[in-house]
Short mmCIF file of C-alpha atoms in Angstrom, two decimals:
data_model
loop_
_atom_site.label_atom_id
_atom_site.label_comp_id
_atom_site.label_asym_id
_atom_site.label_seq_id
_atom_site.Cartn_x
_atom_site.Cartn_y
_atom_site.Cartn_z
CA MET A 23 -0.26 0.11 -0.18
CA ALA A 24 1.16 3.34 -1.11
CA HIS A 25 2.48 5.63 2.15
CA SER A 26 0.52 8.48 2.82
CA VAL A 27 2.12 12.22 2.30
CA LEU A 28 1.71 12.24 6.23
CA SER A 29 3.73 9.14 6.63
CA GLN A 30 6.04 10.06 4.23
CA LEU A 31 6.63 13.25 6.29
CA VAL A 32 7.12 11.96 9.73
CA ALA A 33 9.55 9.07 7.91
CA ALA A 34 11.54 11.94 6.45
CA LEU A 35 11.10 13.46 10.16
CA ALA A 36 12.74 10.65 11.67
CA THR A 37 15.63 10.32 9.27
CA GLU A 38 16.41 14.05 9.04
CA GLN A 39 15.61 14.11 5.41
CA VAL A 40 13.59 17.32 6.10
CA ARG A 41 15.53 19.32 9.19
CA VAL A 42 13.20 21.12 11.53
CA ILE A 43 15.24 24.69 12.31
CA ASP A 44 14.15 26.83 15.30
CA LEU A 45 13.45 30.65 14.62
CA THR A 46 12.33 31.66 18.01
CA GLN A 47 14.20 33.79 20.73
CA THR A 48 14.27 32.16 23.99
CA LEU A 49 11.69 33.83 26.16
CA SER A 50 13.21 34.99 29.11
CA PRO A 51 12.98 38.52 31.42
CA GLU A 52 16.40 39.29 29.82
CA PHE A 53 15.22 39.71 26.28
CA PRO A 54 13.82 43.00 24.94
CA THR A 55 10.18 44.41 24.72
CA ILE A 56 9.14 47.13 22.56
CA ALA A 57 9.01 50.63 24.40
CA LEU A 58 6.21 53.29 23.24
CA PRO A 59 5.83 57.04 24.08
CA PRO A 60 5.38 57.19 27.86
CA GLU A 61 2.02 58.65 27.37
CA LEU A 62 1.08 55.54 25.42
CA GLY A 63 -0.10 51.99 27.21
CA GLN A 64 3.07 49.58 27.46
CA CYS A 65 3.63 46.05 26.83
CA TRP A 66 4.55 43.84 29.94
CA PRO A 67 8.03 42.65 29.97
CA PHE A 68 8.02 38.33 30.27
CA ARG A 69 8.43 38.05 33.94
CA LEU A 70 8.62 34.25 35.54
CA GLU A 71 7.46 33.02 38.97
CA GLU A 72 8.44 29.92 40.76
CA ILE A 73 5.73 27.66 42.22
CA SER A 74 7.13 24.97 43.52
CA ARG A 75 11.15 23.27 42.52
CA TYR A 76 10.56 20.15 44.54
CA ASP A 77 10.47 21.70 47.90
CA GLU A 78 7.76 22.44 50.54
CA ARG A 79 5.77 24.22 47.81
CA GLY A 80 5.38 21.03 46.22
CA SER A 81 7.70 18.01 46.76
CA ALA A 82 7.10 16.43 43.19
CA SER A 83 6.97 19.42 40.78
CA TYR A 84 8.57 22.17 39.61
CA TRP A 85 6.79 24.76 37.58
CA ASN A 86 6.33 28.19 37.29
CA ASN A 87 3.90 31.35 36.85
CA PHE A 88 4.48 33.70 34.10
CA SER A 89 3.28 37.15 32.71
CA CYS A 90 4.17 38.96 29.52
CA GLY A 91 2.13 41.02 26.88
CA GLU A 92 0.76 39.62 23.56
CA HIS A 93 3.61 41.08 21.90
CA THR A 94 6.53 39.73 23.58
CA GLY A 95 9.86 38.14 22.41
CA THR A 96 9.31 35.98 19.18
CA HIS A 97 5.83 36.60 17.90
CA PHE A 98 2.91 36.75 15.95
CA ASP A 99 0.96 39.64 15.04
CA ALA A 100 -2.95 39.12 13.94
CA PRO A 101 -5.06 41.58 11.57
CA ILE A 102 -6.72 42.76 15.14
CA HIS A 103 -3.76 44.11 16.16
CA TRP A 104 -3.79 47.47 14.39
CA ILE A 105 -6.97 49.73 13.76
CA SER A 106 -6.85 48.69 9.92
CA GLY A 107 -7.99 45.16 10.63
CA ARG A 108 -10.36 45.50 13.39
CA TYR A 109 -13.38 44.68 11.70
CA LEU A 110 -12.00 42.15 9.74
CA PRO A 111 -13.39 38.33 9.95
CA ASN A 112 -11.14 35.73 11.69
CA ASN A 113 -8.81 38.36 12.84
CA SER A 114 -7.56 37.51 16.48
CA VAL A 115 -5.06 34.56 16.96
CA ASP A 116 -8.29 32.10 18.41
CA THR A 117 -10.05 32.87 14.84
CA VAL A 118 -6.83 32.77 11.93
CA LYS A 119 -7.33 29.77 9.46
CA VAL A 120 -5.23 27.32 10.85
CA GLN A 121 -5.22 26.19 7.68
CA ASN A 122 -2.72 28.87 6.71
CA LEU A 123 -0.29 28.35 9.93
CA PHE A 124 1.62 26.03 7.59
CA ALA A 125 2.81 27.87 4.70
CA PRO A 126 5.77 28.26 2.18
CA ALA A 127 8.53 31.21 3.32
CA CYS A 128 10.62 33.08 1.35
CA VAL A 129 13.44 34.83 3.00
CA ILE A 130 15.03 37.95 1.07
CA ASP A 131 18.48 38.39 2.17
CA CYS A 132 19.19 42.59 3.42
CA SER A 133 22.02 41.74 5.98
CA GLN A 134 24.69 43.36 4.45
CA LYS A 135 22.44 46.39 3.45
CA ALA A 136 21.38 46.55 7.12
CA ALA A 137 24.98 46.02 8.41
CA ALA A 138 25.46 49.31 6.51
CA ASP A 139 22.78 50.98 7.54
CA PRO A 140 20.13 50.27 10.62
CA ASP A 141 17.15 51.97 9.38
CA TYR A 142 17.38 50.50 6.11
CA LEU A 143 14.47 49.79 4.25
CA LEU A 144 13.12 46.71 1.83
CA THR A 145 12.68 48.52 -1.48
CA ASN A 146 10.85 46.96 -4.62
CA GLU A 147 13.90 46.75 -6.06
CA ASP A 148 15.49 44.01 -3.40
CA ILE A 149 12.05 42.38 -4.18
CA ALA A 150 12.43 42.29 -7.71
CA ALA A 151 16.17 41.09 -7.41
CA PHE A 152 14.81 38.20 -5.65
CA GLU A 153 12.23 37.14 -8.01
CA ALA A 154 14.97 36.99 -10.85
CA ALA A 155 16.81 34.96 -8.92
CA HIS A 156 14.55 32.88 -7.22
CA GLY A 157 11.37 32.86 -9.02
CA ARG A 158 7.91 34.68 -8.31
CA ILE A 159 6.78 35.25 -4.59
CA PRO A 160 3.48 32.79 -4.60
CA ALA A 161 0.42 33.83 -2.99
CA GLY A 162 -0.23 32.64 0.65
CA ALA A 163 3.42 32.50 1.38
CA TRP A 164 5.52 34.62 3.92
CA VAL A 165 8.13 36.97 2.88
CA LEU A 166 10.76 37.53 5.79
CA MET A 167 13.25 39.77 5.71
CA ARG A 168 16.81 38.32 6.84
CA THR A 169 18.63 41.42 8.60
CA ASP A 170 20.86 38.76 10.95
CA TRP A 171 19.46 41.73 13.55
CA SER A 172 19.31 38.33 15.67
CA LYS A 173 22.87 38.07 15.95
CA ARG A 174 22.61 41.26 18.29
CA VAL A 175 22.49 39.46 21.51
CA ASP A 176 23.12 42.61 23.59
CA PRO A 177 19.99 44.15 24.41
CA VAL A 178 21.02 47.67 24.10
CA SER A 179 22.37 47.06 20.54
CA TYR A 180 18.95 44.58 19.77
CA VAL A 181 16.70 48.01 20.45
CA ASN A 182 19.26 50.27 19.04
CA ALA A 183 17.74 53.26 20.25
CA ASN A 184 18.72 57.13 21.02
CA HIS A 185 17.08 60.75 21.43
CA THR A 186 15.56 60.16 17.84
CA GLY A 187 13.97 56.52 18.74
CA GLN A 188 14.67 52.91 17.51
CA HIS A 189 16.72 52.35 14.76
CA THR A 190 16.27 49.32 13.26
CA PRO A 191 15.28 47.82 9.78
CA GLY A 192 12.34 47.40 7.64
CA PRO A 193 10.09 47.24 4.58
CA SER A 194 9.46 50.08 3.18
CA THR A 195 5.79 51.29 2.16
CA ASP A 196 6.08 50.57 -1.01
CA ALA A 197 7.42 47.33 -0.85
CA ILE A 198 4.50 46.02 1.28
CA ARG A 199 2.13 47.92 -0.75
CA PHE A 200 3.36 45.66 -3.52
CA LEU A 201 3.35 42.28 -1.25
CA VAL A 202 -0.03 42.74 -0.36
CA GLU A 203 -1.62 44.13 -3.77
CA GLU A 204 0.46 42.34 -6.12
CA ARG A 205 1.90 39.24 -4.47
CA ASP A 206 -1.31 38.30 -1.85
CA VAL A 207 1.50 36.96 0.40
CA LEU A 208 0.42 35.74 3.99
CA GLY A 209 2.61 38.25 5.85
CA PHE A 210 5.88 39.35 6.79
CA GLY A 211 8.27 38.69 9.22
CA SER A 212 11.41 40.15 10.59
CA GLU A 213 14.25 39.37 13.08
CA SER A 214 14.06 43.07 15.01
CA ILE A 215 11.73 43.99 17.80
CA GLY A 216 8.74 44.82 15.23
CA THR A 217 7.98 44.26 11.63
CA ASP A 218 8.06 47.73 10.82
CA ALA A 219 11.34 49.91 10.99
CA GLY A 220 12.53 51.49 14.23
CA GLN A 221 11.41 55.18 12.50
CA ALA A 222 8.25 53.89 10.41
CA ASP A 223 6.44 56.62 12.47
CA HIS A 224 7.85 59.07 9.83
CA LEU A 225 6.72 56.52 6.78
CA LYS A 226 3.49 57.37 5.18
CA PRO A 227 1.16 56.02 6.18
CA PRO A 228 2.79 55.78 9.81
CA TYR A 229 4.15 51.96 10.63
CA PRO A 230 3.01 50.39 6.97
CA CYS A 231 3.74 47.03 7.58
CA HIS A 232 0.96 47.12 10.44
CA SER A 233 -1.15 49.53 8.74
CA LEU A 234 -1.47 47.87 5.43
CA MET A 235 -0.47 43.91 6.03
CA HIS A 236 -3.24 44.21 8.66
CA GLY A 237 -5.70 46.17 7.04
CA ALA A 238 -5.51 43.13 4.42
CA GLY A 239 -6.15 40.37 6.77
CA LYS A 240 -2.45 39.49 6.53
CA TRP A 241 0.11 38.73 9.46
CA GLY A 242 3.30 39.65 11.39
CA LEU A 243 5.94 37.70 13.18
CA GLN A 244 8.67 39.33 14.57
CA CYS A 245 12.01 38.90 16.91
CA LEU A 246 12.58 35.69 14.50
CA THR A 247 16.19 34.11 14.40
CA ASN A 248 18.60 31.83 12.73
CA LEU A 249 17.19 33.17 9.19
CA ASP A 250 20.66 32.46 7.79
CA GLN A 251 19.97 28.96 8.34
CA LEU A 252 16.92 29.16 5.88
CA PRO A 253 17.30 28.83 2.02
CA ALA A 254 15.74 31.62 -0.26
CA THR A 255 12.87 29.51 -1.11
CA GLY A 256 11.63 25.67 0.00
CA ALA A 257 11.22 26.29 3.42
CA VAL A 258 7.46 25.65 4.89
CA LEU A 259 7.14 27.66 8.65
CA VAL A 260 4.58 26.60 11.17
CA THR A 261 3.22 29.52 13.21
CA PRO A 262 0.28 28.27 15.51
CA PRO A 263 0.32 31.10 18.23
CA LEU A 264 -1.54 30.46 21.51
CA LYS A 265 -5.47 30.50 21.21
CA ILE A 266 -6.25 33.65 23.32
CA LEU A 267 -9.69 34.66 23.05
CA ASN A 268 -9.83 37.75 21.12
CA GLY A 269 -5.90 37.67 21.23
CA SER A 270 -4.45 40.50 19.08
CA GLY A 271 -0.78 38.26 19.36
CA SER A 272 1.03 35.96 20.96
CA PRO A 273 4.44 34.74 21.80
CA LEU A 274 4.92 31.33 19.57
CA ARG A 275 7.60 28.64 18.86
CA VAL A 276 8.26 29.56 14.96
CA LEU A 277 9.49 26.15 13.51
CA ALA A 278 10.73 25.64 9.84
CA LEU A 279 11.12 22.38 7.61
CA VAL A 280 13.72 22.48 5.51
CA ASP A 281 14.77 19.97 2.76
CA ALA A 282 18.38 18.31 4.09
#
């Protein structure tokens, strides 16, 4: 009897013909949290409180309480996160279409440009060069902007803020509009602390990835790592967020399946 597709996948995983690459930052109190202007509401940082550790609080158990904002660490943005997506159907993490939580990824390498300019913006020219080398970005794919920003292990360097605000790379307005309107992608992912660039409040519209992606019912991933281990095309991302009632986002463990 012919093997089913699922049994072939299980066998390929067991024999490492398909590799699993973890694209997730470790969630800890030390990992930086996005900071908004002080007059706005703030995202809680990750906190861990020990309940018991094989002691008088519970001799057979070790476990913890934790608290954090929905948008802490490596996390998922649902359309309801932004005002442009507030009235869309299936716009929260508990209602997103689960079939789409397994999707192909296209990785656009901007690492050298981001190393030279921390405010670098992904352009339509970058997308055109990617497609000339690797083919058209398919509808329903993740587009991941590789910047190697995740290699900045020092929290201060990772946030990279000064008196003018945060300075991190991200997409240009034109690039996001093209990916949404011309390529119908599933979402956009980044290695920095937000899907938008650190200075994206100066773009039109402000924060174009949030505004245009979520307004079109599309998703975001940020604080990714190990994008340098992915091929430009061919990887499949597994991205299920926590099923939070009316949740705008969620920490999650992002896994990539890659042919060996």
